[in-house]
Amino acid sequence: MKGLFSVVMTAVLIAIPVTTASAQTNPVPVKERAQALASKLLSDYGVSGLQYAIMDKGSIVLSDSAGVYDKASKAPITKDTMFGIGSISKMHVSAAAMMLADANKIDMDKPLTTYIKDFKMADERYKKITPRMLMNHASGLYGTHYSNSSLFDDNDTKVHDDLLIKLQSEHLKSDPGEYSVYCNDGFDLLEIMIERVSGISYTEFLAKYVSKPLNLNSTKTPLDQFDRERLAKAYFPTMDQALPIENINAIGSGGIYSTAEEVTKFAEILIGNRTDVLSEQSAKAMQSPEYKKGIWVSEKTNTFNYGLGWDAVSLAPFDDYGITALSKGGDTGNYHGSLITIPKYNISMAVLSSGGSSLYNLSFTSNVLLEYLKEQGHIKEILPEKIFKPSLKVNMPSELQSYAGLYGTVGSTLNIEIKNGEIDLPAQLGGIIPPQKYVYTGDGQFKSGDGSVTVSFDKQTNGETYVKLNAYTNFPGLGQFMNVLYAYQKLDSNPLHFAAKKVWENRNEKNYYLLDEKINSGSYLSYPMLTKKISVDLDHGYASGTKIVDENKAVNAVEIPIMMGRDAFDLNFYKEGRTEYLKIDGSTYISEDAIQPIYKGNHSLCRIPSNGQARWYKINGDTANRVMNVQTPAGGGFAVYDKNGIPVNFSKASDNHSVVLPEDGMIVFGGKAGDVFKIELKNK
């Protein structure tokens, strides 16, 4: 799944490699270029091991690796080492759906309800959703049901089994087909559709109709039986030992394991070279510019310009050379991948890694492919990076002042002021672009001081106004990137009546803690996945980017047609006794007000309640800096976080049951209903 549990949050970055890291004056052999970039990923970008391969006209012409399979043994990565490929898996489920279309078993443009009879939502527009809209991200679905989708040593199908049930009570954020916003749930629905139409499990379908004819012996799902020791070890920054095996159980959107060589072999059907598996007509249909069917940022050049399954059907910098390149990236918590294919030349390249991000792998893939294209005589030279001049402020037309006002993105609102032709914006792209001032430079554009980032206002055909961001950024040693996206949408004020204002004011800046995630979930390594901090804009009537409806409900307000508008949510509060709970996407959270400090005595017990929900505790002055030893029941576990949300210990990953409690931290226990944890506290 794109961005799933990525610790550094790089999955939300919309970035385009526009050149190699530096213009090459002397020819550099492709193998050497790849090895140099691999070394950079290992030394500077959090990668422990990676694997890469190029296929040209059906033959592997480069296959290599770097780093280690296991830090403890220092065993190297080999071409047979397997990795999770994350959202590259979307190409598999998309191809599988197109195979059914080839066999006249589905029609891409008939309602999804034709094939999934029990697909229902609390929004009548769901009846208009088609398989095509699932594949081009235009379904209007909110985004992703992450709950229990990433589990250590556990291939529980709960996330798959519960999806249709959870969708029954949910709404759409836009009309189906209105525009495309990255959506994992759509591909998990494709997985269900394939099972309903074919009569076999999706895992069986892949094995029979994809892996067998292509001779893919290392392409598996969590439900397959295979040697898990072939998977590259994965690591967390604060832990020395390798993590347990990660299972992404949302298989359609991100659950496949494979090797770089086999990903390039699979790409042969996407290019149209294996018509015994997928027709050439279907392969070409997948490459069509589906993004143009709805609202979109105007630039052709973008990492995200969707086809069917593809992230991009016209990827920079290749279009600068008159070459059409297709791309798909993928991230899980531990693994990251990038696939680029060039149909004109029948060339594909895949890069898979443990650690890092798909963004870094995309840069690696693009840079090496450019070298390869040059070596093969397909391009004459590699273009230099773009150079910018400091911004020169000019007088701003007064009519642009009308764009000032309230704006929102998923999770937050922002009051944008335009003063003396200047705009201040917070950090963008997960902090890659720092908070800074943008000055008016003419042609409706505001630019950063160094001229590398441009901000403008774009009124779209749906009547909405968006803040458009066009940015060039650099990753040292990897290259320059161009980013084009809608960062914010203009919102109307939503005045609150007194009673609602009072209730929401009491929730402002409070944390709510997730209760129903299995304790072996990878989410416990990512505090933001476990908590929801409510930020209330009382002046305008919004909470964490959602529009307040009444005292206990707020609904998604933002419809941004590109990556940053993904994974929308509603807020639904309710009380049981005096305890307030929050429901988001079918998951339950408890208010921080209801969480008690861990008992300060030397010995205590923690019992998992009959509903199986997790138990959270605060660490106060009486327990901070003491040693906690825990006897855990079979299958149970616990995690401890410091005041900044950094995991100090997660027993299911570390197998360590003793920890020094940090000041102002938090503890969570999880297991089966009735499980009892024996807790001992002692001084250091």
XYZ file of C-alpha atoms in Angstrom:
684
model
C 0.000 0.000 0.000
C 1.379 3.344 -0.980
C 2.697 4.983 2.169
C 1.392 2.330 4.498
C 2.880 2.916 7.986
C 5.929 4.664 6.525
C 7.762 5.880 9.601
C 9.167 8.946 7.866
C 5.850 9.647 6.090
C 7.505 9.787 2.700
C 4.597 8.005 1.088
C 2.597 11.242 0.906
C 5.305 13.019 -1.014
C 4.501 13.779 -4.623
C 7.902 14.041 -6.214
C 9.309 13.741 -9.666
C 12.946 12.983 -10.496
C 13.725 15.475 -13.233
C 17.412 14.783 -13.796
C 20.253 12.650 -12.553
C 22.062 13.770 -9.428
C 24.583 15.605 -11.599
C 25.045 16.095 -15.304
C 27.485 13.552 -16.700
C 30.293 14.904 -18.853
C 32.047 11.564 -19.206
C 30.243 8.285 -19.938
C 29.586 6.235 -16.810
C 28.843 2.529 -17.190
C 25.346 1.710 -16.038
C 26.544 -0.878 -13.527
C 28.897 1.641 -11.884
C 26.184 4.307 -11.783
C 23.798 1.879 -10.107
C 26.408 0.816 -7.560
C 27.204 4.444 -6.681
C 23.548 5.315 -6.135
C 23.022 2.129 -4.129
C 25.911 3.105 -1.862
C 24.324 6.511 -1.324
C 21.006 4.914 -0.330
C 22.805 2.665 2.145
C 24.903 5.432 3.691
C 22.469 8.347 3.808
C 18.869 7.226 3.329
C 18.120 4.518 5.878
C 18.361 1.525 3.540
C 19.808 -1.724 4.935
C 19.583 -3.717 1.702
C 18.329 -3.300 -1.851
C 17.978 -5.226 -5.069
C 17.547 -4.023 -8.643
C 17.109 -5.404 -12.124
C 16.661 -4.176 -15.705
C 14.873 -6.224 -18.365
C 15.377 -5.275 -22.010
C 13.387 -7.038 -24.727
C 12.630 -9.989 -22.483
C 16.147 -10.521 -21.123
C 17.625 -9.480 -17.773
C 20.556 -7.197 -18.674
C 21.379 -5.954 -15.165
C 20.702 -7.678 -11.853
C 22.527 -6.592 -8.736
C 22.125 -5.811 -5.063
C 23.724 -3.920 -2.206
C 23.647 -3.963 1.557
C 22.807 -6.882 3.801
C 19.992 -9.366 4.107
C 20.651 -9.565 7.860
C 22.707 -7.082 9.900
C 23.569 -9.678 12.536
C 25.105 -12.210 10.161
C 26.061 -9.617 7.526
C 24.735 -12.054 4.917
C 24.372 -10.180 1.619
C 21.254 -9.536 -0.437
C 21.105 -11.869 -3.433
C 18.920 -11.899 -6.533
C 16.711 -14.489 -4.802
C 16.074 -12.400 -1.681
C 12.407 -11.456 -1.455
C 10.898 -8.096 -0.441
C 7.431 -6.739 0.114
C 6.590 -4.660 -2.960
C 3.844 -2.547 -1.350
C 1.611 -0.707 -3.785
C 3.333 -2.173 -6.821
C 0.868 -4.944 -5.923
C -1.842 -2.694 -7.376
C -0.502 -3.527 -10.824
C -1.107 -7.214 -10.154
C -4.721 -6.765 -9.078
C -5.317 -4.338 -11.955
C -3.887 -6.805 -14.462
C -5.989 -9.589 -12.916
C -9.136 -7.470 -13.372
C -8.189 -6.795 -16.990
C -7.752 -10.540 -17.545
C -11.360 -10.996 -16.450
C -12.334 -8.259 -18.888
C -10.426 -10.071 -21.642
C -12.473 -13.171 -20.818
C -15.713 -11.130 -20.951
C -16.400 -11.956 -17.317
C -16.533 -8.298 -16.286
C -17.226 -4.997 -17.998
C -14.924 -2.249 -16.751
C -17.694 0.330 -16.977
C -20.590 -1.541 -15.397
C -21.446 -0.828 -11.749
C -19.315 -2.670 -9.221
C -22.559 -3.927 -7.664
C -22.937 -6.135 -10.744
C -20.078 -8.256 -9.412
C -20.170 -7.627 -5.650
C -23.862 -7.897 -4.823
C -23.417 -7.041 -1.133
C -21.377 -3.884 -1.772
C -23.407 -1.089 -0.171
C -22.716 2.335 1.288
C -24.658 5.003 3.160
C -24.427 7.167 0.048
C -26.536 6.320 -2.995
C -23.761 7.457 -5.323
C -21.911 4.218 -4.597
C -24.085 2.563 -7.231
C -22.194 4.537 -9.893
C -18.765 3.165 -8.954
C -17.253 0.932 -11.653
C -14.165 -1.318 -11.739
C -12.461 1.318 -13.916
C -12.956 3.928 -11.187
C -11.333 1.633 -8.652
C -8.307 1.292 -10.922
C -7.915 4.995 -11.766
C -8.584 6.219 -8.200
C -11.780 8.055 -9.219
C -14.304 6.096 -7.110
C -14.822 8.890 -4.560
C -14.083 6.509 -1.664
C -12.496 8.122 1.374
C -9.214 6.252 0.967
C -7.866 3.539 3.226
C -8.980 1.242 6.020
C -5.619 0.655 7.676
C -6.913 -1.257 10.711
C -5.096 -4.584 11.210
C -3.719 -4.513 7.673
C -0.043 -4.830 8.670
C 0.621 -7.631 11.156
C 3.819 -9.273 12.347
C 3.942 -13.041 11.784
C 0.192 -13.048 11.200
C -1.745 -13.411 7.931
C -5.153 -12.759 9.525
C -7.620 -11.746 6.777
C -9.686 -9.481 9.042
C -8.953 -6.325 7.021
C -10.177 -8.082 3.864
C -13.167 -9.697 5.558
C -14.395 -6.496 7.255
C -14.054 -4.038 4.370
C -17.563 -4.401 2.935
C -19.064 -4.221 6.427
C -17.212 -0.994 7.250
C -18.131 0.630 3.942
C -21.846 0.077 4.608
C -21.947 3.003 7.061
C -19.672 5.339 5.087
C -20.113 8.069 2.486
C -18.203 9.229 -0.573
C -16.172 12.438 -0.693
C -17.022 13.159 -4.324
C -19.139 11.976 -7.217
C -17.666 8.805 -8.739
C -15.532 9.807 -11.709
C -15.276 13.488 -10.721
C -11.535 13.293 -10.106
C -8.808 10.892 -9.026
C -7.404 10.753 -5.488
C -5.069 7.948 -4.461
C -7.216 5.252 -2.861
C -6.088 1.923 -1.404
C -9.612 0.675 -0.684
C -10.431 0.638 -4.390
C -7.816 -2.028 -5.052
C -8.944 -4.123 -2.096
C -12.434 -3.999 -3.610
C -10.913 -5.203 -6.891
C -9.446 -8.130 -4.974
C -12.915 -9.017 -3.652
C -14.436 -8.611 -7.124
C -11.880 -10.987 -8.631
C -12.704 -13.579 -5.983
C -16.453 -13.262 -6.525
C -16.200 -13.496 -10.317
C -13.531 -16.220 -10.528
C -14.819 -18.341 -7.657
C -11.337 -18.799 -6.172
C -9.232 -16.799 -3.730
C -7.190 -13.918 -5.095
C -4.006 -15.698 -3.969
C -5.026 -18.763 -5.989
C -5.915 -16.590 -8.989
C -2.460 -14.986 -9.008
C -0.713 -18.326 -8.685
C -2.733 -19.938 -11.497
C -3.101 -17.131 -14.011
C -0.049 -14.932 -13.386
C 2.797 -16.683 -11.582
C 2.500 -20.061 -13.335
C 2.538 -18.828 -16.975
C 5.236 -16.256 -16.220
C 7.272 -18.723 -14.146
C 7.310 -16.413 -11.124
C 8.468 -18.682 -8.320
C 9.163 -15.875 -5.830
C 5.973 -13.836 -6.222
C 3.759 -14.671 -3.245
C 1.076 -13.290 -0.939
C 0.835 -13.618 2.867
C -1.606 -16.523 2.332
C 0.910 -18.541 0.302
C 3.134 -21.204 1.815
C 6.788 -20.285 1.211
C 10.068 -19.947 3.049
C 9.742 -16.687 5.015
C 13.477 -16.745 5.653
C 13.922 -15.602 2.054
C 12.472 -12.211 2.991
C 15.032 -9.465 3.598
C 15.258 -8.553 7.270
C 13.727 -5.227 8.220
C 14.750 -2.828 10.971
C 13.341 0.007 13.054
C 15.604 2.999 13.823
C 15.491 2.620 17.627
C 15.860 -1.190 17.690
C 18.979 -3.243 17.070
C 17.428 -6.582 16.160
C 15.466 -7.399 13.025
C 11.699 -7.014 13.082
C 9.362 -9.995 12.760
C 7.986 -10.841 9.304
C 5.572 -8.193 8.054
C 2.308 -9.305 6.462
C 0.350 -6.689 4.509
C -3.011 -8.431 4.582
C -4.686 -5.897 2.298
C -3.276 -7.956 -0.557
C -4.906 -6.166 -3.478
C -3.558 -2.777 -2.496
C -0.161 -3.778 -1.154
C 0.398 -7.337 0.041
C 2.622 -9.075 -2.521
C 6.214 -10.230 -1.977
C 8.592 -10.621 -4.909
C 12.088 -9.990 -6.250
C 13.324 -7.220 -8.538
C 13.861 -9.675 -11.390
C 10.365 -11.098 -11.068
C 8.792 -7.632 -10.922
C 10.420 -6.872 -14.283
C 9.217 -10.230 -15.629
C 5.699 -9.377 -14.480
C 6.046 -6.010 -16.234
C 6.209 -7.858 -19.553
C 2.436 -8.330 -19.425
C 1.986 -4.627 -18.598
C 3.985 -3.636 -21.676
C 1.879 -5.977 -23.817
C 4.545 -8.588 -24.508
C 2.734 -11.581 -22.998
C -0.557 -11.738 -24.835
C -1.020 -15.312 -23.616
C -1.627 -13.768 -20.158
C -3.018 -10.291 -20.882
C -4.135 -8.956 -24.252
C -2.163 -6.176 -25.878
C -5.389 -4.180 -26.018
C -5.801 -4.387 -22.233
C -2.159 -3.512 -21.609
C -2.533 -0.401 -23.756
C -5.803 0.494 -22.028
C -3.988 0.440 -18.684
C -1.528 2.992 -20.077
C -4.231 5.478 -21.088
C -4.284 8.931 -19.392
C -7.232 8.201 -17.140
C -6.451 11.249 -14.979
C -7.638 13.530 -17.793
C -11.208 12.309 -17.362
C -11.632 14.372 -14.196
C -10.332 17.502 -12.496
C -6.539 17.602 -12.381
C -3.586 19.948 -11.972
C -2.946 21.302 -15.454
C 0.693 20.227 -15.808
C 1.327 17.101 -17.828
C 4.582 16.537 -15.954
C 3.824 14.897 -12.636
C 4.690 11.772 -10.722
C 0.963 11.174 -10.390
C -0.987 11.185 -13.647
C -2.965 8.007 -13.322
C -3.626 5.276 -15.805
C -5.302 2.048 -14.728
C -3.233 0.981 -11.738
C -0.244 3.102 -12.794
C 0.844 6.073 -10.669
C 2.037 7.804 -13.815
C 1.564 7.199 -17.527
C 3.799 10.117 -18.482
C 6.668 10.256 -15.998
C 9.238 13.032 -15.834
C 12.009 13.346 -16.778
C 11.434 10.871 -19.579
C 8.828 13.020 -21.308
C 11.518 15.710 -21.684
C 13.267 13.257 -24.011
C 10.121 12.412 -25.953
C 9.877 9.067 -24.157
C 6.734 7.798 -22.452
C 7.571 6.072 -19.176
C 5.101 4.421 -16.816
C 5.708 4.143 -13.080
C 4.376 2.553 -9.921
C 5.799 2.907 -6.438
C 5.081 1.111 -3.214
C 5.717 1.453 0.521
C 4.893 -0.683 3.519
C 6.226 -0.080 7.004
C 9.414 -1.943 6.171
C 9.727 -2.415 2.423
C 9.800 -0.010 -0.502
C 9.778 -0.397 -4.250
C 9.753 1.325 -7.610
C 8.870 0.034 -11.089
C 9.345 1.974 -14.316
C 8.539 0.576 -17.754
C 9.237 2.101 -21.161
C 6.902 0.381 -23.650
C 8.514 1.932 -26.743
C 11.797 0.150 -26.059
C 10.430 -2.867 -24.101
C 12.534 -1.885 -21.097
C 11.542 -2.257 -17.431
C 13.451 -1.645 -14.221
C 12.541 -2.482 -10.625
C 14.228 -1.472 -7.372
C 13.223 -3.044 -4.041
C 14.620 -2.167 -0.627
C 14.412 -2.758 3.092
C 14.341 0.698 4.653
C 14.300 4.013 2.819
C 11.244 4.919 0.737
C 9.731 4.413 -2.707
C 10.608 8.049 -3.387
C 14.315 7.301 -3.080
C 13.914 4.129 -5.120
C 12.110 6.086 -7.840
C 15.078 8.438 -8.078
C 17.448 5.465 -8.271
C 15.366 3.835 -10.997
C 15.048 7.009 -13.071
C 18.732 7.890 -12.878
C 19.950 4.411 -13.786
C 17.436 4.079 -16.626
C 18.582 7.384 -18.105
C 22.148 6.083 -18.080
C 20.963 2.882 -19.708
C 18.991 4.730 -22.392
C 22.045 6.834 -23.139
C 24.298 3.773 -23.286
C 21.887 2.094 -25.713
C 21.763 5.186 -27.917
C 18.088 5.978 -27.230
C 19.018 9.440 -25.894
C 22.053 11.571 -26.713
C 22.712 13.209 -23.367
C 21.357 13.595 -19.865
C 19.902 17.022 -19.203
C 21.349 19.185 -16.403
C 19.454 20.118 -13.269
C 17.316 23.256 -13.281
C 18.926 26.395 -11.850
C 16.900 29.136 -10.124
C 17.374 32.823 -9.512
C 16.394 34.583 -6.269
C 12.806 35.821 -6.435
C 12.200 39.447 -7.349
C 9.083 40.872 -5.751
C 6.768 43.000 -7.918
C 3.502 44.827 -7.222
C 0.575 42.461 -6.805
C -2.770 43.147 -8.542
C -5.374 43.991 -5.898
C -7.806 41.350 -7.186
C -5.517 38.574 -5.937
C -6.332 39.706 -2.410
C -9.683 37.916 -2.824
C -7.884 34.578 -2.564
C -7.057 35.197 1.104
C -9.156 33.287 3.588
C -9.790 29.884 5.116
C -8.221 26.823 3.455
C -8.060 23.183 4.398
C -6.283 19.948 3.662
C -6.970 16.513 5.094
C -6.320 16.850 8.822
C -6.019 20.622 9.206
C -7.237 24.102 8.317
C -5.211 27.224 7.636
C -6.104 30.899 7.424
C -4.062 32.236 4.486
C -3.311 35.945 4.636
C -1.914 37.921 1.721
C -0.086 40.979 3.035
C 1.916 43.335 0.836
C 2.149 40.669 -1.853
C 3.482 38.041 0.553
C 2.144 34.706 1.842
C 3.418 32.655 4.763
C 2.853 28.897 4.492
C 3.806 26.084 6.889
C 6.073 23.211 5.897
C 5.002 21.222 2.850
C 5.611 17.664 1.614
C 6.201 16.225 5.055
C 8.794 18.872 5.914
C 10.938 18.604 2.775
C 9.854 22.156 1.969
C 10.308 24.251 5.143
C 7.879 26.854 6.451
C 8.661 30.048 4.578
C 7.484 33.275 2.982
C 6.418 33.458 -0.683
C 6.533 36.792 -2.527
C 4.524 37.855 -5.565
C 6.648 37.715 -8.737
C 4.006 38.262 -11.432
C 1.731 36.097 -13.578
C -0.354 35.171 -10.548
C 2.596 33.449 -8.880
C 4.199 33.706 -5.449
C 7.700 32.270 -5.089
C 10.077 31.232 -2.333
C 13.150 33.363 -1.754
C 15.399 31.101 -3.818
C 12.821 30.767 -6.617
C 12.559 26.969 -6.414
C 8.975 26.806 -5.095
C 5.971 28.474 -6.752
C 2.547 28.961 -5.166
C -0.534 30.002 -7.129
C -4.322 29.911 -6.816
C -6.350 27.738 -9.170
C -10.136 27.924 -9.528
C -11.303 24.622 -10.975
C -14.322 23.596 -13.019
C -16.050 22.252 -9.907
C -16.159 25.816 -8.556
C -13.551 25.124 -5.863
C -10.373 27.152 -5.399
C -7.086 25.394 -4.660
C -3.598 26.441 -3.634
C -1.275 24.883 -6.198
C 2.285 24.044 -5.283
C 4.998 23.649 -7.930
C 8.326 22.889 -6.301
C 11.832 21.767 -7.138
C 13.684 20.091 -4.278
C 16.945 18.211 -3.988
C 18.023 15.057 -2.214
C 21.820 15.143 -1.917
C 23.432 12.535 -4.096
C 20.126 11.374 -5.581
C 18.921 14.241 -7.715
C 16.476 17.063 -8.217
C 12.730 16.624 -7.935
C 9.723 18.489 -9.224
C 6.505 18.454 -7.218
C 3.118 19.580 -8.545
C 0.029 19.285 -6.361
C -2.955 20.985 -4.864
C -1.906 21.676 -1.272
C -5.092 23.325 0.074
C -8.729 23.865 -0.839
C -10.606 27.060 0.007
C -13.393 26.537 2.542
C -16.429 28.479 3.642
C -16.805 29.490 7.264
C -19.123 27.235 9.275
C -20.464 29.234 12.265
C -21.237 27.100 15.326
C -24.111 27.595 17.735
C -23.228 28.014 21.403
C -23.828 24.419 22.538
C -21.722 22.855 19.773
C -18.976 25.418 20.248
C -18.713 24.586 23.940
C -18.486 20.826 23.350
C -15.871 21.095 20.627
C -13.858 23.632 22.588
C -13.475 21.004 25.299
C -11.999 18.548 22.736
C -9.447 20.962 21.325
C -5.861 19.634 21.456
C -6.943 16.390 23.121
C -5.560 13.027 22.055
C -7.707 9.967 21.398
C -6.105 6.518 21.508
C -6.820 3.526 19.248
C -8.361 0.532 21.029
C -9.053 -2.231 18.503
C -5.753 -2.766 16.710
C -4.194 -6.207 17.223
C -1.119 -5.967 19.425
C 1.109 -7.549 16.754
C 0.289 -4.743 14.324
C 3.052 -2.702 12.745
C 1.021 0.346 13.731
C 2.490 0.110 17.231
C 5.795 1.297 15.788
C 4.090 4.463 14.512
C 2.481 6.564 17.254
C 0.548 8.736 14.745
C -1.210 5.581 13.528
C -2.468 4.951 17.073
C -3.598 8.431 18.048
C -5.822 11.184 16.751
C -5.193 14.676 18.079
C -8.217 16.896 17.603
C -7.411 20.473 16.586
C -10.513 22.647 16.603
C -10.879 25.874 14.625
C -13.738 27.370 16.632
C -13.774 30.621 14.657
C -14.598 28.810 11.419
C -16.320 25.612 12.625
C -13.811 22.903 11.672
C -12.002 20.149 13.570
C -8.829 18.528 12.212
C -9.861 19.563 8.716
C -13.420 18.185 9.020
C -16.570 20.313 8.992
C -18.460 20.277 12.292
C -22.089 19.192 11.843
C -23.289 19.006 15.451
C -21.962 18.394 18.952
C -20.687 14.906 18.129
C -20.116 14.728 14.372
C -17.813 16.323 11.815
C -17.514 15.283 8.179
C -14.810 15.460 5.550
C -14.688 18.899 3.944
C -11.765 18.731 1.543
C -11.779 17.399 -2.003
C -8.269 17.806 -3.326
C -7.752 15.897 -6.601
C -4.240 14.622 -6.042
C -2.163 12.685 -3.528
C -2.442 15.108 -0.605
C -6.240 14.711 -0.551
C -6.071 11.001 0.198
C -7.428 9.120 3.211
C -10.206 11.464 4.266
C -12.219 10.733 7.409
C -15.237 11.733 9.485
C -15.252 12.218 13.259
C -18.020 10.514 15.239
C -18.001 10.950 19.027
C -20.130 9.088 21.554
C -20.189 8.347 25.284
C -20.519 5.236 27.373
C -21.108 6.441 30.902
C -18.677 9.305 31.408
C -16.122 8.003 28.932
C -15.947 9.621 25.509
C -15.027 7.557 22.464
C -14.284 8.466 18.861
C -15.083 6.399 15.750
C -13.044 6.867 12.571
C -13.339 4.487 9.611
C -14.884 1.852 11.873
C -12.030 2.027 14.410
C -12.584 3.026 18.047
C -10.506 5.541 20.019
C -10.752 6.535 23.692
C -10.307 10.057 25.071
C -7.142 10.856 26.983
C -9.408 12.012 29.832
C -10.398 8.393 30.476
C -6.828 7.050 30.609
C -5.467 6.506 34.114
C -1.834 6.461 35.291
C -0.224 3.048 35.601
C -0.482 1.825 39.194
C 2.512 3.041 41.204
C 2.742 0.020 43.505
C 5.360 -2.665 43.097
C 2.912 -5.236 41.729
C -0.288 -4.920 39.686
C -2.363 -6.646 37.038
C -3.747 -5.478 33.690
C -6.674 -7.424 32.248
C -7.881 -7.121 28.640
C -11.654 -6.474 28.754
C -14.292 -8.796 27.300
C -14.508 -6.707 24.100
C -10.816 -7.404 23.442
C -9.862 -3.723 23.279
C -6.395 -2.493 24.238
C -5.676 -0.902 27.621
C -3.803 2.416 27.724
C -2.031 3.975 30.729
C -0.209 7.228 31.416
C 3.242 7.453 32.989
C 3.351 10.134 35.697
C 5.887 11.329 38.250
C 5.261 8.336 40.503
C 6.253 5.792 37.858
C 8.650 7.630 35.528
C 12.247 6.359 35.534
C 11.265 3.089 37.226
C 11.849 -0.314 35.652
C 8.714 -2.121 34.468
C 8.877 -5.896 34.073
C 5.892 -7.600 32.473
C 4.807 -11.224 32.393
C 2.748 -11.382 29.221
C 0.185 -14.040 28.321
C 0.671 -16.080 25.150
C -0.045 -13.829 22.188
C -0.169 -10.697 24.325
C 2.167 -7.740 24.177
C 2.756 -4.150 25.164
C 4.382 -0.978 23.908
C 5.876 2.017 25.726
C 6.273 5.503 24.204
C 8.108 8.591 25.382
C 6.474 12.031 25.572
C 7.241 12.613 21.884
C 5.558 9.376 20.786
C 8.832 7.554 20.025
C 8.613 3.819 20.806
C 10.879 2.994 23.748
C 9.914 -0.673 23.605
C 7.414 -2.766 21.636
C 7.517 -6.283 23.024
C 6.113 -7.980 19.899
C 9.033 -6.568 17.893
C 11.813 -6.650 20.488
C 10.798 -9.674 22.584
C 11.960 -7.526 25.506
C 9.639 -7.476 28.513
C 11.577 -5.039 30.686
C 11.745 -1.286 30.135
C 12.567 1.932 31.969
C 9.431 4.083 31.912
C 9.992 7.512 30.330
C 8.642 10.727 31.834
C 5.186 11.745 30.553
C 5.054 8.691 28.311
C 2.299 6.200 27.514
C 1.854 2.418 27.803
C -0.530 0.175 25.873
C -1.316 -3.507 26.526
C -3.052 -5.732 23.991
C -4.114 -9.329 23.618
C -7.164 -11.575 23.694
C -10.243 -10.877 25.826
C -9.499 -11.902 29.408
C -5.701 -11.925 29.021
C -3.911 -10.910 32.235
C -0.547 -9.097 32.384
C 1.486 -9.276 35.613
C 3.318 -5.994 36.115
C 6.262 -5.342 38.420
C 7.639 -1.852 39.035
C 10.944 -1.336 40.786
C 13.491 1.414 41.130
C 16.550 1.382 38.917
